[in-house]
Coordinates of C-alpha atoms in Angstrom, one line a residue:
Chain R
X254 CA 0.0 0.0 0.0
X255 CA 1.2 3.3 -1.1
X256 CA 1.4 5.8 2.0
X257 CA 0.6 9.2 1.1
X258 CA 2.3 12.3 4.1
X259 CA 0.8 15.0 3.9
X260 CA 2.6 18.6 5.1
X261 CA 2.8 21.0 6.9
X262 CA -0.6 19.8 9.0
X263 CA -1.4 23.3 9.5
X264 CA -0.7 25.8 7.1
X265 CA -1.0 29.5 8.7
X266 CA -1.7 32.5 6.3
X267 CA -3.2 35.4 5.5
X268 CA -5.6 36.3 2.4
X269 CA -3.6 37.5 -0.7
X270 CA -0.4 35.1 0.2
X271 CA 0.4 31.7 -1.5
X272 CA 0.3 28.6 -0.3
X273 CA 2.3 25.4 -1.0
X274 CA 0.9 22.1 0.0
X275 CA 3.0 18.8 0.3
X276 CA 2.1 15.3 -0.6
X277 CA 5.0 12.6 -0.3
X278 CA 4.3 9.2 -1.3
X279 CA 6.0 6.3 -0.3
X280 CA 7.1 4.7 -3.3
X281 CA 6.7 6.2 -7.2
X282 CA 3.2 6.3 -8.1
X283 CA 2.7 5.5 -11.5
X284 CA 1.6 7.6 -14.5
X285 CA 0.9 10.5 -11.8
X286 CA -2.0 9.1 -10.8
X287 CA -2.6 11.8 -7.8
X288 CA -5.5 13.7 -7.1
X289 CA -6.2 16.5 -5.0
X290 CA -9.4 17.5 -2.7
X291 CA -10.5 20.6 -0.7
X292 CA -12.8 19.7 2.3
X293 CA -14.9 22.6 4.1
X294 CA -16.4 22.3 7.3
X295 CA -19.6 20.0 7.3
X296 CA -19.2 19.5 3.7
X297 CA -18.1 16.9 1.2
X298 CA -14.3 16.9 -0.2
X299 CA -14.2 18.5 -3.9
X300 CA -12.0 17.7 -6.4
X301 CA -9.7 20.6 -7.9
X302 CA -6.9 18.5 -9.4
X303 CA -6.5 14.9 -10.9
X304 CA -3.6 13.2 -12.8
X305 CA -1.4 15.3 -10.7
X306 CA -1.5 18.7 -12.6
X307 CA -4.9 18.8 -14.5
X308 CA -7.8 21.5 -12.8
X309 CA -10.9 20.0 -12.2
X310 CA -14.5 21.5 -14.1
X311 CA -14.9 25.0 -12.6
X312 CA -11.7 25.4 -10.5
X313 CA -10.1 28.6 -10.9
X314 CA -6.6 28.9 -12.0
X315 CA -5.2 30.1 -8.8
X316 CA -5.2 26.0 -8.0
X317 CA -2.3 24.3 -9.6
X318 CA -1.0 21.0 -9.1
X319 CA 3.1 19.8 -9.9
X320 CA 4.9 17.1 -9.2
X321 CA 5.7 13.9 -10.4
X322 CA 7.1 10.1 -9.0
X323 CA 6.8 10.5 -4.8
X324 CA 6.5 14.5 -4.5
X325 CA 3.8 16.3 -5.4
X326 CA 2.5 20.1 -4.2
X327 CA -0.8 22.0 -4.4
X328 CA -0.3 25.4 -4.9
X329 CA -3.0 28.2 -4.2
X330 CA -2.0 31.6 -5.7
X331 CA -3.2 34.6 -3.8
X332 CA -5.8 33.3 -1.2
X333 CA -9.2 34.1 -1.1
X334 CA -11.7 34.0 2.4
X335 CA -13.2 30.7 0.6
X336 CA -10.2 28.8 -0.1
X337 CA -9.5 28.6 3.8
X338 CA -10.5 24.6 4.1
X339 CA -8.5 21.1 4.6
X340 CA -6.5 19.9 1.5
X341 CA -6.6 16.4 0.9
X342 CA -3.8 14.3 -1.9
X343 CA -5.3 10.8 -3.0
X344 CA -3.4 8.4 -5.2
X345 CA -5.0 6.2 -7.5
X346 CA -1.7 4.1 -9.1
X347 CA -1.6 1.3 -6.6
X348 CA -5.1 0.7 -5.1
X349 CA -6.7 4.2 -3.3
X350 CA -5.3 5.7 -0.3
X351 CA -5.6 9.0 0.7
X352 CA -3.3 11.7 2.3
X353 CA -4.0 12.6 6.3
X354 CA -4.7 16.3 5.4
X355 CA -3.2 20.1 5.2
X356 CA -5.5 22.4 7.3
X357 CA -4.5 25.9 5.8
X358 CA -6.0 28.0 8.2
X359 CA -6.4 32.2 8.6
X360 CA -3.2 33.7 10.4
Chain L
X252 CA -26.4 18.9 -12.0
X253 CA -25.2 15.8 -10.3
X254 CA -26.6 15.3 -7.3
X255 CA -25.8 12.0 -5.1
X256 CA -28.0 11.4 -1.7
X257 CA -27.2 8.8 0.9
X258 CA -29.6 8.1 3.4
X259 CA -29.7 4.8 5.7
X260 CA -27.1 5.9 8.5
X261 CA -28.1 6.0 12.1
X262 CA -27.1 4.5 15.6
X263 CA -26.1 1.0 15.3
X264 CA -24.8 -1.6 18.1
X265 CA -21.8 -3.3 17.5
X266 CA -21.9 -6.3 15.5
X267 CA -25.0 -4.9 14.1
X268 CA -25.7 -4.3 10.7
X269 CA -27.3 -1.2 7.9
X270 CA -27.7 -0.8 4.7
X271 CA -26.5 2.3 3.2
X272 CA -28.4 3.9 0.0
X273 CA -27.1 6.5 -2.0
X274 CA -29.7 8.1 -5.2
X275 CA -27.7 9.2 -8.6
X276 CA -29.3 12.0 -10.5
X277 CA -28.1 14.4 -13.5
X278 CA -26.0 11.9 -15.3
X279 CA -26.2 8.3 -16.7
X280 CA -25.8 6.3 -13.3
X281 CA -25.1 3.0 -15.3
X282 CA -21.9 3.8 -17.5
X283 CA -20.2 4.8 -14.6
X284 CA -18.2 2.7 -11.5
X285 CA -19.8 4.1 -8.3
X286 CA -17.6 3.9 -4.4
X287 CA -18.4 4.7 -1.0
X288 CA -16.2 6.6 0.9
X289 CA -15.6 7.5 4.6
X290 CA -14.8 9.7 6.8
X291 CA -14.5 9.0 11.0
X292 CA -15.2 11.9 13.4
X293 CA -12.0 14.5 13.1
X294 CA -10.3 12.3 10.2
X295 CA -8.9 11.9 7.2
X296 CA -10.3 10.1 4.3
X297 CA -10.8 6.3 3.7
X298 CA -11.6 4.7 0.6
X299 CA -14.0 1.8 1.2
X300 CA -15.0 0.1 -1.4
X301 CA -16.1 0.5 -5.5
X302 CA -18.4 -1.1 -8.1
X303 CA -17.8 -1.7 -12.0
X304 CA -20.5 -0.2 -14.1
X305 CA -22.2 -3.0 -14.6
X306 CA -22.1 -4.4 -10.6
X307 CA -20.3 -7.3 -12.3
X308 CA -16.7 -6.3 -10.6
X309 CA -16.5 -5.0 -6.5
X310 CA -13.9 -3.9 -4.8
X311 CA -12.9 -3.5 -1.4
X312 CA -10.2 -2.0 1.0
X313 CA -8.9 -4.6 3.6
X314 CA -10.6 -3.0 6.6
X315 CA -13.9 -4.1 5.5
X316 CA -13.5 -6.7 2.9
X317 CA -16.1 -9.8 4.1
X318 CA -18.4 -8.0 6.3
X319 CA -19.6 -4.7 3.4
X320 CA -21.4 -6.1 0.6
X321 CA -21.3 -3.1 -2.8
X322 CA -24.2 -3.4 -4.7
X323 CA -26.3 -0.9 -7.2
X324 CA -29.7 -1.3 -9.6
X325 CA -29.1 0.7 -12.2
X326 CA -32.8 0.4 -13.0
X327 CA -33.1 2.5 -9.5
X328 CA -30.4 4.6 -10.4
X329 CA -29.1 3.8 -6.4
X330 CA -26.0 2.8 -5.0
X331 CA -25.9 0.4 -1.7
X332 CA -23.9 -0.9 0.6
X333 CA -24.9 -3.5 3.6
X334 CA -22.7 -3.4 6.3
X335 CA -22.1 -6.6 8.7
X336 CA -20.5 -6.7 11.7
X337 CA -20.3 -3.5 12.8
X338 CA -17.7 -2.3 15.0
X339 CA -17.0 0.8 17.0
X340 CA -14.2 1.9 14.4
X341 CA -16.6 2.0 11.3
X342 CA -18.3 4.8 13.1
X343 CA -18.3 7.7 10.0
X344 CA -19.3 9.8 8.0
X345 CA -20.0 7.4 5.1
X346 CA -20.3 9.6 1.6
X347 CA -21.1 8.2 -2.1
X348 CA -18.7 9.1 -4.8
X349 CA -18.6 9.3 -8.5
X350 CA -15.9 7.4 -10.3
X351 CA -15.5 9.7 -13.6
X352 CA -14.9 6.4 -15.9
X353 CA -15.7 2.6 -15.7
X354 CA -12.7 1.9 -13.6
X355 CA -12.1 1.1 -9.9
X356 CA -8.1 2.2 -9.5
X357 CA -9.3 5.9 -10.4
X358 CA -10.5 9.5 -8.5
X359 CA -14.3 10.6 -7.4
X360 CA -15.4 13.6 -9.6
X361 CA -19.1 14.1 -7.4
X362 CA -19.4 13.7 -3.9
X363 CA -22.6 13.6 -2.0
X364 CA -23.4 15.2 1.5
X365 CA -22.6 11.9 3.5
X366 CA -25.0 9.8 6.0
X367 CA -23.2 9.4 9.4
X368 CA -22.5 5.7 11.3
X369 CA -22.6 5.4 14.3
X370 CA -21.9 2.5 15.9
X371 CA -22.0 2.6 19.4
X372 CA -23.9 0.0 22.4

């Protein structure tokens, strides 16, 4: 089973900064097979980027997604009030496991 | 719109069991593979288990393999999932996902709201 480590936990910031989310895996996941979520409060996770890189319908392009083999990131350009949520990295290239979670919170 | 809607969660006792329901609208339910995912109180994500299309092909993680049963009627355009067994650690939030191809291996495009287990004497 592929363990996906998710960090920081907590990600501190204010609105209008960047951040960078990391997903380590613990061996090479093939063909990029890694998906990203963003969780809300109360709600359901959303998808904003599969295949390791690709937006999601609707996402805007402040979300983008790099990496490749056992390191990925989620970047968020300029944060807005609604982007403040739990970040979640699945991988899909050896069965389904899922990341424990980047909480990126408001400084 | 898609919309999924599980129903069927509740207070169960342990080594108890529920069926889980989950209605498909605003797309063709049957050309797509279908999963339930969950979610305990405070956690992270765990995949559970996923159907083929068809309901000819299920799949499950280790945690749960031989006491959850995946089914779906296509004709109903609903999703299931009976759960045996029941122990204090499958309390969750359990939600329905979208699979965006006929594939298991693959990521959930839809999400619906979840129906929360509880499993507790």
């Amino acid at each position: 089973e592929i363990v996906l480590t998710q960090s920081p936990a907590t990600l501190s910031l204010s609105p209008g900064e960047r951040a960078t989310l990391s997903c380590r895996a613990s061996q090479s996941i093939s063909s990029n097979y890694l998906t990203w979520y963003q969780q809300k409060p109360g709600q359901a996770p959303r998808l904003l980027i599969y295949g390791a890189s690709s937006r999601a319908t609707g996402i805007p392009d402040r979300f983008s997604g790099s990496g490749s083999a056992t390191d990925f990131t989620l970047t968020i350009n300029r944060l807005e009030p609604e982007d403040f949520a739990v970040y979640y990295c699945q991988q899909y290239g050896n069965s389904l496991t899922f990341g424990g979670g980047t909480k990126v919170e408001i400084k | 719109e898609v919309e999924l809607l599980e129903s069927g969660g509740g207070l169960i006792q342990p080594g108890g069991s529920l069926r889980l329901s989950c209605t498909a609208s605003g797309f063709t339910f049957s050309i797509y593979a279908m999963s339930w995912v969950r979610q305990a109180p405070g956690k992270g994500l765990e995949w559970v288990s996923t159907i083929s299309a068809s309901g000819g092909s299920t799949y499950y993680a280790d945690s749960v393999k031989g006491r959850f049963t995946i089914s779906r009627d296509n004709s109903k355009n609903t999703l299931y999932v009976q759960m045996t067994s029941l122990r204090a650690e499958d309390t969750a939030v359990y939600y329905c996902a979208k699979v965006p191809r006929d594939f298991w291996r693959y990521y959930f495009d839809y999400w619906g709201q979840g129906t929360l287990v509880t499993v507790s004497s």
